[in-house]
XYZ file of C-alpha atoms in Angstrom:
779
model
C 1.405 24.710 12.374
C -1.023 22.633 14.454
C -4.585 23.996 14.767
C -5.640 25.555 18.065
C -7.688 23.325 20.349
C -10.752 25.561 20.036
C -10.527 25.376 16.246
C -10.276 21.602 16.104
C -13.104 21.165 18.631
C -15.453 23.272 16.490
C -14.299 21.550 13.323
C -14.909 18.157 14.939
C -18.459 19.078 15.946
C -19.168 20.284 12.402
C -17.605 17.134 10.974
C -19.910 14.902 13.024
C -23.122 16.916 12.618
C -23.210 18.230 9.051
C -25.120 16.315 6.402
C -26.090 12.836 7.584
C -25.243 12.871 11.330
C -22.525 10.513 12.500
C -19.948 8.637 10.427
C -21.635 5.385 9.307
C -24.276 3.983 7.006
C -25.241 0.491 5.781
C -24.893 -0.290 2.072
C -26.343 -3.435 0.393
C -23.842 -5.735 -1.318
C -26.389 -7.433 -3.600
C -28.635 -5.983 -6.339
C -31.916 -4.499 -5.073
C -33.230 -2.908 -8.264
C -36.074 -5.259 -9.191
C -38.891 -7.215 -7.598
C -36.904 -10.365 -8.334
C -33.935 -8.972 -6.390
C -36.121 -8.206 -3.382
C -37.726 -11.656 -3.459
C -34.223 -13.146 -3.198
C -33.005 -10.704 -0.557
C -36.061 -11.231 1.621
C -39.195 -13.370 1.468
C -39.618 -15.915 -0.011
C -36.068 -16.563 -1.252
C -34.323 -15.852 2.039
C -35.916 -18.953 3.560
C -33.460 -21.265 1.807
C -30.232 -19.952 3.394
C -32.062 -19.956 6.750
C -32.767 -23.678 6.318
C -29.156 -24.399 5.308
C -27.794 -22.557 8.371
C -30.256 -24.373 10.635
C -28.793 -27.671 9.395
C -25.199 -26.434 9.663
C -24.574 -23.264 11.730
C -21.097 -22.879 10.147
C -22.875 -21.973 6.914
C -23.673 -18.611 8.511
C -20.189 -17.662 7.275
C -21.190 -18.758 3.754
C -24.617 -17.156 3.400
C -24.363 -14.037 5.612
C -21.945 -11.181 6.298
C -20.938 -12.691 9.631
C -17.431 -13.598 8.487
C -16.603 -9.952 7.822
C -18.542 -8.432 10.723
C -17.109 -7.261 14.048
C -18.923 -5.792 17.041
C -17.218 -2.798 18.658
C -18.709 -2.891 22.158
C -18.299 -0.480 25.073
C -20.022 0.658 28.236
C -18.274 4.049 28.127
C -16.623 3.618 31.519
C -13.152 4.717 30.279
C -13.588 6.811 27.122
C -10.220 7.834 25.676
C -8.564 9.987 28.361
C -11.896 11.508 29.346
C -12.979 9.003 31.992
C -16.419 7.532 32.630
C -18.767 9.307 30.202
C -21.329 6.546 29.973
C -22.547 4.393 27.107
C -24.315 7.066 25.041
C -21.407 9.525 25.081
C -19.059 6.726 23.972
C -20.913 6.275 20.657
C -18.836 8.763 18.573
C -15.678 6.879 19.561
C -17.214 3.516 18.648
C -18.374 4.869 15.298
C -14.846 6.168 14.755
C -13.453 2.736 15.500
C -15.834 1.290 12.923
C -14.554 3.762 10.333
C -10.965 2.648 10.977
C -11.866 -1.038 10.639
C -13.455 -0.337 7.252
C -10.855 2.118 5.959
C -7.815 0.021 6.745
C -8.993 -3.597 6.483
C -12.408 -3.553 4.755
C -14.095 -5.004 7.871
C -17.725 -4.130 8.560
C -18.696 -3.089 12.078
C -21.779 -2.563 14.218
C -21.020 -0.319 17.173
C -22.876 -1.369 20.327
C -23.046 0.750 23.484
C -24.191 -1.265 26.501
C -25.745 0.756 29.329
C -24.336 -1.092 32.344
C -21.231 -1.037 34.501
C -22.022 -4.428 36.026
C -19.455 -6.848 34.565
C -21.800 -9.825 34.758
C -24.582 -7.982 32.919
C -22.114 -6.809 30.282
C -20.722 -10.327 29.807
C -24.202 -11.818 29.416
C -25.162 -9.198 26.831
C -22.077 -9.813 24.698
C -22.360 -13.607 24.884
C -25.913 -13.470 23.538
C -24.668 -11.605 20.448
C -22.294 -14.369 19.304
C -24.464 -15.651 16.392
C -24.359 -12.210 14.775
C -20.626 -11.565 14.605
C -17.324 -13.024 13.491
C -15.430 -11.205 16.242
C -15.774 -8.909 19.274
C -13.673 -5.775 19.846
C -14.027 -4.539 23.434
C -13.395 -0.832 23.810
C -13.099 1.825 26.529
C -13.950 -0.349 29.548
C -12.274 0.611 32.817
C -9.858 -1.570 34.750
C -9.928 -3.917 36.519
C -13.386 -4.919 35.204
C -12.019 -5.094 31.651
C -9.744 -8.005 32.658
C -12.623 -10.020 34.069
C -14.853 -9.251 31.088
C -12.285 -10.220 28.472
C -11.092 -13.357 30.282
C -14.639 -14.644 30.742
C -15.738 -13.897 27.179
C -12.615 -15.477 25.684
C -13.250 -18.601 27.726
C -16.982 -18.868 26.967
C -17.286 -17.635 23.342
C -16.275 -19.404 20.141
C -15.208 -16.260 18.240
C -12.255 -13.880 18.755
C -12.612 -11.433 21.658
C -10.028 -8.664 21.785
C -9.751 -5.705 24.165
C -7.884 -3.236 21.987
C -7.038 -0.809 24.777
C -4.933 -3.590 26.292
C -3.546 -5.573 23.404
C -3.463 -2.979 20.611
C -1.086 -0.749 22.545
C 0.928 -3.776 23.612
C 1.383 -5.029 20.050
C 2.331 -1.691 18.482
C 4.691 -0.742 21.305
C 6.239 -4.235 21.146
C 7.041 -3.639 17.460
C 8.588 -0.304 18.427
C 10.573 -1.969 21.214
C 12.049 -4.597 18.872
C 13.261 -1.923 16.470
C 14.490 0.450 19.169
C 16.543 -2.327 20.751
C 18.071 -3.148 17.375
C 19.062 0.489 16.878
C 20.663 0.847 20.330
C 22.297 -2.587 20.161
C 20.747 -4.067 23.319
C 19.413 -7.584 23.845
C 15.810 -8.004 24.925
C 16.650 -10.517 27.669
C 19.117 -8.083 29.252
C 17.196 -4.790 29.324
C 15.523 -3.426 32.444
C 12.047 -1.969 31.829
C 9.966 0.355 34.005
C 6.218 0.719 33.461
C 4.268 3.760 34.651
C 0.587 2.868 34.948
C -1.171 -0.039 36.587
C -4.138 -0.226 34.212
C -5.153 -2.579 31.434
C -2.761 -1.290 28.770
C 0.344 -1.293 30.984
C -0.255 -4.820 32.253
C -0.976 -6.083 28.715
C 2.259 -4.475 27.481
C 4.242 -6.089 30.285
C 2.764 -9.504 29.540
C 3.491 -9.284 25.804
C 7.028 -8.050 26.404
C 7.615 -11.138 28.548
C 6.471 -13.268 25.618
C 9.004 -11.439 23.424
C 11.843 -12.388 25.770
C 11.996 -9.754 28.505
C 12.914 -11.320 31.863
C 10.297 -10.921 34.610
C 13.000 -9.968 37.121
C 13.904 -7.029 34.856
C 10.401 -5.500 35.010
C 9.168 -2.917 37.534
C 5.535 -1.788 37.459
C 4.559 1.561 38.969
C 1.118 3.097 39.498
C -0.137 6.302 41.103
C 1.087 5.043 44.522
C 4.596 4.246 43.285
C 6.319 0.905 42.731
C 4.118 -2.189 42.881
C 5.962 -4.344 45.428
C 5.151 -7.519 47.288
C 3.208 -6.859 50.463
C 2.100 -3.358 49.476
C -1.025 -2.744 51.576
C -2.960 -0.387 49.279
C -4.065 -0.161 45.630
C -3.365 -3.790 44.770
C -5.316 -6.358 42.777
C -4.581 -9.787 41.343
C -3.365 -8.296 38.050
C -0.855 -5.935 39.648
C 0.206 -8.701 42.032
C 1.471 -10.585 38.971
C 4.236 -7.971 38.618
C 4.930 -7.146 42.266
C 8.683 -7.035 43.040
C 10.870 -7.573 46.111
C 13.256 -4.648 45.510
C 13.856 -1.539 47.607
C 12.578 0.952 44.974
C 9.436 2.730 46.077
C 8.994 5.630 43.627
C 8.992 5.965 39.860
C 12.147 8.069 40.121
C 13.856 5.254 42.071
C 12.798 2.683 39.503
C 14.022 4.682 36.503
C 17.617 4.968 37.728
C 19.707 2.877 35.356
C 16.644 1.583 33.460
C 17.034 0.868 29.733
C 13.374 1.311 28.801
C 10.505 3.414 30.160
C 6.934 2.588 29.104
C 4.385 5.207 30.164
C 0.647 4.629 30.166
C -0.261 6.954 33.002
C -0.569 10.762 33.171
C 0.942 13.961 31.847
C 4.017 15.138 33.754
C 4.747 11.843 35.516
C 8.368 11.946 34.272
C 10.904 14.750 34.681
C 14.089 15.572 32.778
C 16.169 14.416 35.752
C 14.444 11.032 35.706
C 15.312 10.605 32.016
C 18.901 11.702 32.709
C 19.164 8.967 35.345
C 18.430 6.196 32.836
C 21.052 3.939 31.253
C 23.010 4.745 28.101
C 20.857 5.089 24.946
C 17.530 5.049 26.794
C 14.248 4.082 25.137
C 11.242 6.107 26.327
C 7.668 5.364 25.247
C 5.600 8.164 26.834
C 2.132 7.094 25.681
C -0.265 8.899 28.014
C -3.084 10.574 26.066
C -3.621 13.286 25.107
C -0.376 14.562 26.668
C 2.638 12.299 27.307
C 4.377 11.718 30.627
C 7.190 13.971 29.370
C 7.151 16.129 26.258
C 9.239 15.318 23.212
C 11.246 18.535 23.569
C 12.026 17.948 27.250
C 13.014 14.323 26.664
C 15.366 15.266 23.785
C 16.821 18.099 25.847
C 17.519 15.689 28.706
C 19.183 13.014 26.566
C 20.485 13.413 23.024
C 20.898 9.628 22.723
C 17.229 8.884 23.460
C 14.744 6.990 21.263
C 11.354 8.502 22.029
C 7.784 7.494 21.136
C 4.367 8.829 22.119
C 0.717 8.279 21.294
C 0.565 11.588 19.410
C 0.688 12.155 15.658
C 2.591 15.464 15.920
C 5.746 13.744 17.199
C 7.872 11.022 15.585
C 7.138 7.372 16.415
C 3.436 7.489 17.153
C 2.221 4.305 18.862
C -1.112 4.170 17.081
C -3.448 1.221 17.617
C -4.813 1.539 14.090
C -1.621 -0.251 13.007
C -2.880 -3.319 14.846
C -6.555 -4.075 15.356
C -7.796 -3.843 11.715
C -5.147 -6.240 10.422
C -5.241 -8.589 13.414
C -8.991 -9.019 13.040
C -8.576 -9.396 9.263
C -6.296 -12.397 9.759
C -8.480 -13.808 12.543
C -11.728 -13.470 10.555
C -10.312 -14.930 7.366
C -9.076 -18.047 9.149
C -12.267 -18.184 11.252
C -10.022 -18.398 14.320
C -11.911 -19.072 17.535
C -9.648 -16.666 19.461
C -6.762 -14.215 19.115
C -3.936 -15.883 20.995
C -0.456 -14.866 22.075
C 1.129 -16.323 18.932
C -1.053 -14.135 16.727
C -0.245 -11.008 18.734
C 3.487 -11.709 18.561
C 3.237 -12.349 14.817
C 1.568 -8.962 14.355
C 4.249 -7.173 16.401
C 7.099 -8.823 14.486
C 5.483 -8.114 11.098
C 5.083 -4.421 11.968
C 8.677 -4.234 13.178
C 9.911 -5.753 9.936
C 7.746 -3.436 7.816
C 9.259 -0.371 9.495
C 12.692 -1.474 8.251
C 11.614 -1.427 4.597
C 11.941 1.517 2.231
C 8.930 3.760 2.851
C 6.428 4.136 0.020
C 5.791 7.536 -1.591
C 2.108 6.963 -0.786
C 3.041 7.381 2.884
C 5.120 10.477 2.204
C 2.214 12.133 0.361
C -0.190 11.337 3.212
C 2.113 13.215 5.604
C 2.659 16.372 3.576
C 5.715 15.190 1.661
C 7.775 14.161 4.696
C 10.348 11.472 4.031
C 10.771 8.556 6.419
C 13.576 6.064 6.861
C 14.205 3.422 9.516
C 16.088 5.017 12.385
C 15.593 6.606 15.827
C 12.761 8.833 14.553
C 11.051 6.074 12.526
C 10.731 2.790 14.416
C 7.044 2.103 13.678
C 5.253 2.151 10.300
C 2.793 4.930 9.561
C -0.931 4.023 9.577
C -1.315 5.130 5.955
C 1.258 2.625 4.712
C -0.919 0.432 2.433
C 1.460 -2.502 2.948
C 0.415 -2.896 6.590
C -2.617 -4.957 5.571
C -0.617 -7.316 3.371
C 2.192 -7.700 5.931
C 0.283 -8.047 9.198
C -2.878 -9.953 8.251
C -1.002 -12.864 6.566
C 1.388 -13.056 9.539
C -1.582 -13.261 11.918
C -3.345 -15.821 9.712
C -0.201 -17.955 9.544
C 0.162 -17.865 13.335
C -3.513 -18.803 13.751
C -3.073 -21.831 11.497
C 0.224 -22.928 13.044
C -1.067 -22.559 16.628
C -4.191 -24.604 15.901
C -6.909 -21.997 16.491
C -7.880 -21.552 12.815
C -10.961 -23.313 11.455
C -9.992 -22.478 7.844
C -6.610 -23.198 6.243
C -5.415 -20.586 3.745
C -2.903 -20.596 0.902
C -0.900 -17.591 2.109
C 0.217 -16.445 -1.356
C -3.354 -16.502 -2.650
C -4.477 -14.853 0.574
C -2.029 -11.965 0.133
C -3.387 -11.462 -3.396
C -6.960 -11.420 -2.088
C -6.018 -8.757 0.471
C -4.687 -6.524 -2.273
C -8.002 -6.885 -4.091
C -9.658 -5.459 -0.975
C -7.481 -2.391 -1.468
C -8.968 -2.006 -4.971
C -8.214 -2.798 -8.599
C -4.962 -0.860 -8.676
C -3.266 -2.880 -5.918
C -4.525 -6.145 -7.365
C -3.328 -5.155 -10.840
C 0.144 -4.177 -9.647
C 0.441 -7.505 -7.840
C -0.624 -9.353 -11.006
C 2.190 -7.620 -12.895
C 4.699 -8.735 -10.253
C 3.381 -12.300 -10.330
C 3.700 -12.489 -14.127
C 7.237 -11.130 -13.962
C 8.317 -13.611 -11.288
C 6.804 -16.568 -13.167
C 8.672 -15.545 -16.320
C 12.017 -14.974 -14.562
C 11.944 -18.046 -12.301
C 14.032 -21.153 -12.795
C 17.660 -22.192 -12.342
C 18.928 -20.277 -15.392
C 16.881 -17.144 -14.838
C 18.247 -13.831 -16.069
C 16.603 -10.630 -14.959
C 15.842 -8.180 -17.786
C 18.361 -5.334 -17.976
C 16.762 -1.878 -17.882
C 18.769 1.305 -18.403
C 17.975 4.275 -16.171
C 19.723 7.319 -17.731
C 18.859 9.487 -14.692
C 20.989 7.379 -12.361
C 21.832 10.190 -9.932
C 18.184 11.070 -9.185
C 16.966 10.152 -5.676
C 13.571 8.835 -6.827
C 15.177 6.702 -9.512
C 17.697 5.300 -7.050
C 15.002 4.436 -4.493
C 12.931 2.781 -7.207
C 15.939 0.750 -8.335
C 16.496 -0.370 -4.760
C 12.920 -1.748 -4.754
C 13.412 -3.373 -8.171
C 16.562 -5.094 -6.947
C 15.096 -6.251 -3.640
C 12.014 -7.697 -5.374
C 14.086 -9.192 -8.221
C 12.056 -7.449 -10.910
C 14.927 -6.339 -13.144
C 18.655 -5.643 -13.298
C 19.034 -1.847 -13.295
C 21.819 -0.187 -15.284
C 22.377 3.293 -13.856
C 23.940 5.964 -16.068
C 25.717 9.017 -14.710
C 28.726 9.915 -12.620
C 29.602 6.792 -10.653
C 30.921 8.925 -7.807
C 27.629 10.866 -7.551
C 25.488 7.728 -7.826
C 27.395 5.935 -5.068
C 27.318 9.033 -2.823
C 23.558 9.486 -3.341
C 22.886 5.803 -2.617
C 24.894 6.022 0.619
C 23.077 9.211 1.642
C 19.724 7.502 1.054
C 20.775 4.342 2.902
C 20.353 2.143 -0.205
C 22.844 -0.622 0.470
C 21.871 -2.723 -2.567
C 22.740 -0.165 -5.266
C 26.534 -0.321 -5.392
C 27.021 -4.098 -5.192
C 24.030 -5.126 -7.342
C 23.250 -2.408 -9.895
C 25.521 -1.845 -12.876
C 26.811 1.744 -12.964
C 28.200 3.307 -16.151
C 29.587 6.797 -16.689
C 28.969 7.406 -20.427
C 31.700 10.034 -20.750
C 34.328 7.471 -19.644
C 32.838 4.300 -21.172
C 34.845 2.095 -23.539
C 31.700 1.777 -25.664
C 31.281 5.496 -26.276
C 33.283 5.515 -29.521
C 31.603 2.447 -31.023
C 28.137 3.787 -30.131
C 29.075 7.153 -31.684
C 30.256 5.464 -34.896
C 27.034 3.506 -35.281
C 24.929 6.570 -34.491
C 26.864 8.571 -37.091
C 26.012 5.962 -39.745
C 22.338 6.208 -38.760
C 22.158 10.013 -38.859
C 24.963 11.165 -41.193
C 22.464 12.308 -43.836
C 20.442 14.152 -41.207
C 23.019 16.705 -40.147
C 25.093 14.652 -37.682
C 28.901 14.781 -37.941
C 31.274 12.265 -36.333
C 32.305 14.834 -33.765
C 28.690 15.642 -32.904
C 27.847 11.951 -32.628
C 30.739 11.426 -30.207
C 29.636 14.458 -28.170
C 26.057 13.218 -27.985
C 27.194 9.866 -26.571
C 28.231 11.527 -23.319
C 24.517 12.330 -22.819
C 22.855 9.583 -20.827
C 19.680 9.344 -22.932
C 21.606 8.921 -26.196
C 24.078 6.482 -24.634
C 21.266 4.448 -23.054
C 19.286 4.358 -26.293
C 22.299 2.974 -28.137
C 22.731 0.328 -25.418
C 19.200 -0.855 -26.153
C 19.704 -0.670 -29.919
C 22.881 -2.757 -29.692
C 21.377 -5.315 -27.280
C 23.636 -4.305 -24.366
C 20.415 -3.598 -22.463
C 16.905 -4.944 -22.905
C 14.889 -1.795 -22.221
C 15.067 1.801 -21.045
C 13.117 4.078 -18.711
C 13.706 7.831 -18.484
C 12.000 11.202 -18.072
C 11.900 11.877 -14.318
C 14.061 15.007 -14.618
C 13.460 16.392 -18.109
C 10.723 17.327 -20.521
C 8.905 14.770 -22.633
C 10.364 16.138 -25.879
C 13.942 16.065 -24.544
C 13.437 12.520 -23.312
C 11.868 10.986 -26.403
C 14.071 12.578 -29.073
C 17.099 10.269 -28.579
C 14.815 7.208 -28.711
C 13.338 8.267 -32.053
C 16.827 8.953 -33.465
C 18.293 5.595 -32.400
C 15.643 2.891 -31.955
C 12.747 4.230 -34.012
C 9.340 2.766 -34.792
C 8.215 -0.729 -35.673
C 7.858 -1.174 -39.403
C 4.551 0.192 -40.631
C 3.398 1.426 -37.204
C 2.842 4.865 -35.756
C 4.497 5.608 -32.418
C 2.006 6.796 -29.830
C 1.661 7.220 -26.085
C -0.824 5.378 -23.882
C -1.765 5.931 -20.260
C -3.285 3.217 -18.135
C -5.669 4.791 -15.640
C -6.186 2.606 -12.579
C -9.360 3.251 -10.607
C -10.642 1.324 -7.605
C -13.102 -0.624 -9.754
C -11.818 -0.482 -13.335
C -8.816 0.041 -15.618
C -8.906 2.273 -18.697
C -6.360 2.645 -21.517
C -6.223 6.157 -23.025
C -4.539 6.875 -26.397
C -2.837 8.881 -27.841
C -1.976 11.098 -24.888
C 1.569 12.243 -25.727
C 2.835 11.992 -29.334
C 0.521 12.683 -32.301
C -1.056 16.140 -32.155
C -3.449 15.821 -35.122
C -3.538 12.140 -36.124
C -5.050 11.125 -39.451
C -7.668 8.370 -39.768
C -4.884 5.907 -40.607
C -2.862 7.105 -37.599
C -5.902 6.619 -35.332
C -6.298 3.059 -36.627
C -2.633 2.328 -35.769
C -3.070 3.886 -32.334
C -6.209 1.848 -31.641
C -4.563 -1.438 -32.641
C -1.446 -0.772 -30.552
C -3.560 0.241 -27.543
C -5.641 -2.936 -27.871
C -2.439 -5.003 -28.010
C -1.230 -3.393 -24.784
C -4.501 -4.257 -23.030
C -4.268 -7.863 -24.233
C -0.668 -7.918 -23.168
C -1.585 -7.285 -19.489
C -4.399 -9.841 -19.526
C -7.368 -7.558 -20.250
C -9.705 -8.243 -23.190
C -9.791 -4.941 -25.079
C -13.073 -3.227 -25.899
C -12.043 -0.299 -28.088
C -14.166 2.842 -28.307
C -13.244 5.382 -30.994
C -14.238 8.668 -29.346
C -15.790 11.773 -30.857
C -18.398 14.408 -30.048
C -20.679 12.452 -32.407
C -22.567 9.178 -31.831
C -22.652 6.751 -34.767
C -23.134 9.272 -37.583
C -25.180 11.848 -35.663
C -22.888 14.587 -37.038
C -20.999 14.771 -40.338
C -18.288 17.227 -39.321
C -14.902 16.257 -40.835
C -13.451 15.420 -37.401
C -16.303 12.974 -36.746
C -15.915 11.486 -40.229
C -12.192 10.951 -39.530
C -12.988 8.859 -36.462
C -15.643 6.949 -38.412
C -13.107 6.105 -41.129
C -10.529 5.061 -38.550
C -13.065 2.686 -36.975
C -13.633 0.956 -40.319
C -9.868 0.674 -40.898
C -9.397 -1.065 -37.542
C -12.221 -3.495 -38.299
C -10.694 -4.311 -41.680
C -7.135 -4.744 -40.389
C -8.050 -6.500 -37.137
C -11.467 -8.169 -37.438
C -10.731 -10.079 -34.217
C -10.925 -6.910 -32.102
C -14.054 -5.626 -30.373
C -14.159 -2.045 -31.652
C -16.851 0.479 -32.491
C -17.394 4.176 -33.054
C -17.534 6.958 -33.521
C -19.122 7.522 -30.104
C -19.233 10.001 -27.255
C -17.285 9.332 -24.055
C -20.323 8.606 -21.885
C -21.656 6.171 -24.492
C -18.337 4.345 -24.281
C -18.242 3.948 -20.491
C -21.917 3.752 -19.455
C -23.340 0.367 -20.578
C -26.943 1.464 -20.010
C -26.662 4.084 -22.784
C -25.648 1.425 -25.288
C -28.325 -0.998 -24.092
C -31.145 1.538 -24.250
C -30.162 3.785 -27.181
C -27.565 1.976 -29.334
C -28.244 -1.780 -29.047
C -26.418 -2.352 -32.361
C -23.099 -1.226 -30.808
C -20.542 -4.057 -30.841
C -19.212 -3.094 -27.386
C -21.316 -4.766 -24.692
C -20.511 -3.484 -21.235
C -18.190 -0.537 -20.777
C -15.267 0.054 -23.138
C -11.806 -0.142 -21.590
C -9.674 1.257 -24.441
C -10.526 4.858 -25.303
C -8.994 6.269 -28.513
C -9.277 10.061 -28.678
C -9.554 12.069 -31.909
C -6.508 14.192 -31.104
C -3.727 14.601 -28.558
C -5.260 17.696 -27.004
C -8.433 15.940 -25.827
C -6.565 12.792 -24.701
C -3.962 14.697 -22.708
C -6.561 16.879 -20.982
C -8.655 13.833 -20.117
C -5.855 11.763 -18.552
C -4.695 14.663 -16.399
C -8.220 15.384 -15.170
C -8.788 11.717 -14.345
C -5.500 11.615 -12.461
C -5.804 14.878 -10.543
C -9.566 15.109 -9.990
C -10.871 11.597 -10.599
C -8.411 9.914 -8.241
C -6.995 7.530 -10.846
C -3.426 6.281 -10.670
C -1.675 6.794 -14.012
C 0.822 4.308 -15.408
C 2.578 5.783 -18.401
C 3.180 7.178 -20.829
C 3.653 3.738 -22.380
C 5.290 4.201 -25.783
C 3.703 1.841 -28.285
C 4.899 1.219 -31.828
C 8.573 1.465 -30.757
C 11.083 -1.013 -32.122
C 12.383 -1.801 -28.604
C 10.920 -1.665 -25.052
C 11.480 1.997 -24.166
C 9.209 4.070 -21.945
C 8.958 7.610 -20.626
C 8.288 8.674 -17.044
C 6.208 11.614 -15.974
C 8.489 14.365 -14.742
C 6.773 14.247 -11.339
C 6.793 10.431 -11.154
C 6.920 9.051 -7.606
C 9.031 6.078 -6.579
C 5.989 3.813 -6.815
C 5.169 5.106 -10.300
C 8.742 4.490 -11.462
C 8.571 0.929 -10.105
C 5.239 0.379 -11.868
C 6.607 1.633 -15.198
C 9.695 -0.524 -14.781
C 7.486 -3.580 -14.283
C 5.555 -2.715 -17.404
C 8.824 -2.354 -19.332
C 9.952 -5.763 -18.063
C 6.743 -7.339 -19.346
C 7.293 -5.665 -22.730
C 10.811 -7.105 -22.782
C 9.459 -10.559 -22.039
C 6.795 -10.202 -24.740
C 9.404 -9.054 -27.282
C 11.569 -12.035 -26.351
C 8.659 -14.433 -26.933
C 7.940 -12.890 -30.343
C 11.598 -13.319 -31.295
C 11.838 -16.943 -30.116
C 10.696 -18.483 -33.457
C 13.237 -16.367 -35.360
C 15.980 -17.254 -32.879
C 15.087 -20.938 -33.083
C 15.201 -20.768 -36.887
C 18.622 -19.118 -36.737
C 19.924 -21.770 -34.307
C 18.606 -24.552 -36.554
C 20.290 -23.015 -39.587
C 23.543 -22.734 -37.654
C 23.367 -26.397 -36.577
C 22.650 -27.461 -40.170
C 25.633 -25.444 -41.411
């Protein structure tokens, strides 16, 4: 239930006033802890970059924050839907805009409120600020002055100038239009479009739609006086004149008869049910007046059941929200040092957003909207602002358009650029991309074969959606176990067109391999209480069947656990595949934070490990870190620091540390130590300089399962870490277990990790396989 207006107004005032007033602060990006730091940050050291920039002004992008700095500038003459509030009252909005730039695209902003309504004064002020910024975002400036201001500044400044109230709405609604037209099966050059509103946003929308392919003769613009027609004596200006028509229509109601598309940027109540009923078959209505649309969602749906409807509000489907545009458009413009944002860049942004809306929607988005599920269709034609992929889809598209249209001063490698954008989102996004890159390098080539991973829970919706992603990104070849009829029906219900033709589907109960798997399993377990009949019965269970597939080499790896307990999931693996010779099976979680990655062991298997068990666990955990490209620094954890307590549990960890050093002298390992000693480098530097771990440890081996399990769940639920795991180490084959609550993204991540384990296992086996081939040739 939406909060009452009075409640949200009070909450908003508290939000802005409590603690440090406002929403922004400035944070240094360089060290400022010592006198030496300050002498570099300011006098005398700062003189050198000043001299370099004086010789070459372009070096301001190299030595200052200019390349990531945007000015959000307003005079407060058209604040939101509130009218002319003046420059000072506009400041909360400009601060809010700055927050959105930072949150969604990691762009720094100074908000500037200019106390003048004289366009010439405003233009002069902004022009004088050019050396400070990489780009200018104009905001909340009334029409028609905003047209003059933007046109002049774009012409006279050498950095991007963008009036978001015009172009942001145009770009997002253009993306929505492309997708709506695809859904209703109409061609853009045939549709008739009516605009309600003669201001900056409406005219910008009309112009961009023309660039997309709408015919000018199919556009009617209406304002508060009705249709804008040639020769109209009142309420005209040069910008409206651009869209003046010769037709007989004089009112909005006249114009909407038979129209395919309505675009509203005017006032509440401008459109009635009868006007919507008069539109063509399968009408598209974008009622974007704020805060209340030209016609409500309920009234529009009541008038036409075949309608596709969008508004500017978050409480209805298809919100046309400018935050989907300006952060990513400026990101691409800044990173190419484009001298303007041109039509090609705006079109590229609109097309990228339209394409993103057609993709499977991430669970991250679903969680941000209270667990709602979204799928491309009449009620989902635009991506949600919290879709983290928007940055990596839109910014590269804008950058590419800037380079191809000749306005970029810097040429980018787009693949490397996409990777750099994910780093801006934090370590976790960058790490996940690195996994994908390693997989694609290993599976590329003319004779590539994707690793085959068994998913015993083949009828589960999350598993199916994850497999759809894995197929589309060519990460692995899923083998889905379960009733083929149920799997196919679920895939159709979810709109996953790739599952049936591309994924292998096996119903264990009916498989030709069931008997042979049962016979082999009987031989494995006949002295452990398993009869032939029981073995055959077990092979109708997906986890047992899948485990035997991996054992026999009919699959390369397995991933399960989304619908059952950990014990139920792991038991078949232990009975069929088992442990590597001489190793202890254990469970590791990778905890991905914004700035670091930690490996925690053993979180899932060994309740009270011995010193020897802990040594095995530490070595396997270190191997996993190495395996993903991270140099392991292994801390053996206890409540004791380096002999400070002689309790048996501390002695056990001490002994385990020595065992690891003896068995693997190449590893960086030390202990026993407390958790803060392991992760806070200053403690080691100041108190324990003899410790072999310099800098923070990244592999944390706990003294027992209880402490490890508690820690990983606290880090995940309270510390904001993303957990990848449990990763089973010490197994004879690449088999992993999912958390029961695993999201689609988490299943995909675990599948990628399993693929990398498969590839690593294959590399280890290559010498043996080569030896066998050589022996065969010799024979």
